[in-house]
mmCIF file of C-alpha atoms in Angstrom:
data_model
loop_
_atom_site.group_PDB
_atom_site.id
_atom_site.type_symbol
_atom_site.label_atom_id
_atom_site.label_comp_id
_atom_site.label_asym_id
_atom_site.label_seq_id
_atom_site.Cartn_x
_atom_site.Cartn_y
_atom_site.Cartn_z
ATOM 1 C CA MET A 1 12.204 6.517 -17.532
ATOM 2 C CA PRO A 2 12.230 7.884 -13.970
ATOM 3 C CA VAL A 3 14.608 6.379 -11.456
ATOM 4 C CA ARG A 4 13.040 5.006 -8.292
ATOM 5 C CA ARG A 5 15.046 5.319 -5.121
ATOM 6 C CA VAL A 6 14.015 3.159 -2.215
ATOM 7 C CA GLU A 7 15.282 3.098 1.335
ATOM 8 C CA ARG A 8 15.022 -0.149 3.250
ATOM 9 C CA ILE A 9 14.809 0.070 7.007
ATOM 10 C CA MET A 10 15.410 -3.128 8.947
ATOM 11 C CA ILE A 11 13.871 -3.395 12.411
ATOM 12 C CA ARG A 12 15.103 -6.530 14.114
ATOM 13 C CA PRO A 13 13.431 -8.240 17.096
ATOM 14 C CA GLY A 14 15.868 -6.590 19.518
ATOM 15 C CA HIS A 15 14.833 -3.061 18.458
ATOM 16 C CA ALA A 16 12.780 -0.969 20.897
ATOM 17 C CA ASN A 17 9.983 -0.385 18.340
ATOM 18 C CA TYR A 18 9.872 -3.918 16.941
ATOM 19 C CA LEU A 19 6.653 -4.975 18.700
ATOM 20 C CA ALA A 20 4.758 -1.854 17.596
ATOM 21 C CA CYS A 21 5.897 -2.256 13.986
ATOM 22 C CA HIS A 22 5.065 -5.951 14.035
ATOM 23 C CA ARG A 23 1.583 -5.241 15.429
ATOM 24 C CA TYR A 24 0.804 -2.593 12.768
ATOM 25 C CA CYS A 25 2.119 -4.713 9.907
ATOM 26 C CA SER A 26 0.071 -7.662 11.104
ATOM 27 C CA ALA A 27 -3.050 -5.498 11.384
ATOM 28 C CA ALA A 28 -2.508 -4.088 7.870
ATOM 29 C CA ARG A 29 -2.142 -7.623 6.497
ATOM 30 C CA LYS A 30 -5.391 -8.714 8.175
ATOM 31 C CA VAL A 31 -7.305 -5.726 6.771
ATOM 32 C CA ALA A 32 -5.916 -6.349 3.271
ATOM 33 C CA ASN A 33 -6.771 -10.059 3.399
ATOM 34 C CA ALA A 34 -10.322 -9.363 4.599
ATOM 35 C CA THR A 35 -10.790 -6.822 1.788
ATOM 36 C CA LEU A 36 -9.414 -9.238 -0.770
ATOM 37 C CA TYR A 37 -11.700 -11.980 0.523
ATOM 38 C CA HIS A 38 -14.815 -9.857 -0.074
ATOM 39 C CA MET A 39 -13.635 -8.752 -3.514
ATOM 40 C CA ARG A 40 -12.876 -12.354 -4.549
ATOM 41 C CA GLN A 41 -16.201 -13.683 -3.270
ATOM 42 C CA ALA A 42 -18.061 -10.936 -5.141
ATOM 43 C CA LEU A 43 -16.163 -11.821 -8.321
ATOM 44 C CA PHE A 44 -17.011 -15.519 -7.960
ATOM 45 C CA ALA A 45 -20.673 -14.563 -7.430
ATOM 46 C CA GLU A 46 -20.423 -12.569 -10.699
ATOM 47 C CA ALA A 47 -21.210 -9.264 -8.957
ATOM 48 C CA PRO A 48 -17.790 -7.539 -8.669
ATOM 49 C CA ILE A 49 -17.412 -4.738 -6.126
ATOM 50 C CA SER A 50 -15.049 -1.771 -5.989
ATOM 51 C CA ALA A 51 -12.542 -1.024 -3.249
ATOM 52 C CA SER A 52 -14.817 1.613 -1.716
ATOM 53 C CA GLN A 53 -17.701 -0.866 -1.590
ATOM 54 C CA ALA A 54 -15.382 -3.433 -0.008
ATOM 55 C CA ASP A 55 -14.316 -0.798 2.532
ATOM 56 C CA LYS A 56 -17.929 -0.149 3.519
ATOM 57 C CA LEU A 57 -18.612 -3.878 3.724
ATOM 58 C CA LEU A 58 -15.539 -4.385 5.879
ATOM 59 C CA LYS A 59 -16.617 -1.607 8.258
ATOM 60 C CA LYS A 60 -20.000 -3.237 8.649
ATOM 61 C CA GLU A 61 -19.222 -6.962 8.754
ATOM 62 C CA HIS A 62 -15.675 -7.104 10.157
ATOM 63 C CA LYS A 63 -15.570 -4.201 12.584
ATOM 64 C CA ASP A 64 -13.038 -5.936 14.828
ATOM 65 C CA VAL A 65 -10.551 -6.349 11.961
ATOM 66 C CA TYR A 66 -11.190 -2.857 10.573
ATOM 67 C CA GLN A 67 -10.531 -1.229 13.952
ATOM 68 C CA LEU A 68 -7.086 -2.810 14.311
ATOM 69 C CA LEU A 69 -5.744 0.190 12.362
ATOM 70 C CA PRO A 70 -6.699 3.862 12.455
ATOM 71 C CA SER A 71 -9.430 4.525 9.892
ATOM 72 C CA ALA A 72 -7.072 6.296 7.465
ATOM 73 C CA GLY A 73 -4.706 3.313 7.506
ATOM 74 C CA ALA A 74 -7.510 0.818 7.002
ATOM 75 C CA GLN A 75 -8.940 2.842 4.117
ATOM 76 C CA ARG A 76 -5.500 3.085 2.518
ATOM 77 C CA MET A 77 -5.076 -0.685 2.722
ATOM 78 C CA THR A 78 -8.402 -1.188 0.955
ATOM 79 C CA GLN A 79 -7.259 1.298 -1.713
ATOM 80 C CA ILE A 80 -4.017 -0.619 -2.215
ATOM 81 C CA VAL A 81 -5.948 -3.880 -2.641
ATOM 82 C CA GLY A 82 -8.305 -2.081 -5.040
ATOM 83 C CA ASP A 83 -5.341 -0.859 -7.118
ATOM 84 C CA ALA A 84 -3.955 -4.404 -7.301
ATOM 85 C CA TRP A 85 -7.403 -5.622 -8.336
ATOM 86 C CA LYS A 86 -7.706 -2.970 -11.083
ATOM 87 C CA GLY A 87 -4.270 -3.889 -12.367
ATOM 88 C CA TRP A 88 -5.217 -7.550 -12.534
ATOM 89 C CA LEU A 89 -8.443 -6.775 -14.395
ATOM 90 C CA ALA A 90 -6.587 -4.566 -16.892
ATOM 91 C CA ALA A 91 -3.928 -7.239 -17.432
ATOM 92 C CA LYS A 92 -6.610 -9.900 -17.867
ATOM 93 C CA ASP A 93 -8.418 -7.821 -20.488
ATOM 94 C CA ASP A 94 -5.149 -7.061 -22.289
ATOM 95 C CA PHE A 95 -4.257 -10.755 -22.207
ATOM 96 C CA LYS A 96 -7.446 -11.557 -24.132
ATOM 97 C CA ILE A 97 -6.434 -9.088 -26.860
ATOM 98 C CA ASN A 98 -2.649 -9.607 -26.903
ATOM 99 C CA PRO A 99 -1.751 -12.995 -25.419
ATOM 100 C CA HIS A 100 1.649 -12.962 -27.146
ATOM 101 C CA LYS A 101 2.820 -10.183 -24.774
ATOM 102 C CA TYR A 102 2.473 -12.484 -21.747
ATOM 103 C CA GLN A 103 4.176 -15.675 -20.676
ATOM 104 C CA ALA A 104 1.005 -16.887 -18.915
ATOM 105 C CA CYS A 105 -2.475 -15.705 -18.024
ATOM 106 C CA PRO A 106 -2.390 -13.058 -15.232
ATOM 107 C CA ARG A 107 -3.303 -14.510 -11.849
ATOM 108 C CA ILE A 108 -5.824 -13.101 -9.428
ATOM 109 C CA PRO A 109 -4.238 -11.206 -6.498
ATOM 110 C CA GLY A 110 -3.414 -13.530 -3.627
ATOM 111 C CA TYR A 111 -3.629 -13.301 0.130
ATOM 112 C CA SER A 112 -0.709 -12.079 2.218
ATOM 113 C CA LYS A 113 1.003 -14.645 4.378
ATOM 114 C CA GLY A 114 2.038 -14.098 8.001
#
């Protein structure tokens, strides 16, 4: 099993780059929530969409939110939401086959809070 090493960088409100970091994190959260909204609504309408389709929909319908980040950052956020979505679908399918491996039914990915 590979060992994961993570570095945590704390930027407090007194730091010179705090406002820029706060603005980008907030923009990334808004893009992810908008992507998740479209993916959830498509699922409830029984016509699921992929992350790339959600990205195209976001570019068209929510241009103001999509342009908060550079296009590469916005696309990466939609990919991250798509990966979470795929993981949930795989866990849901596995739960139907092997419910004894889980403590509860896997929950749909949720929105990020502020």
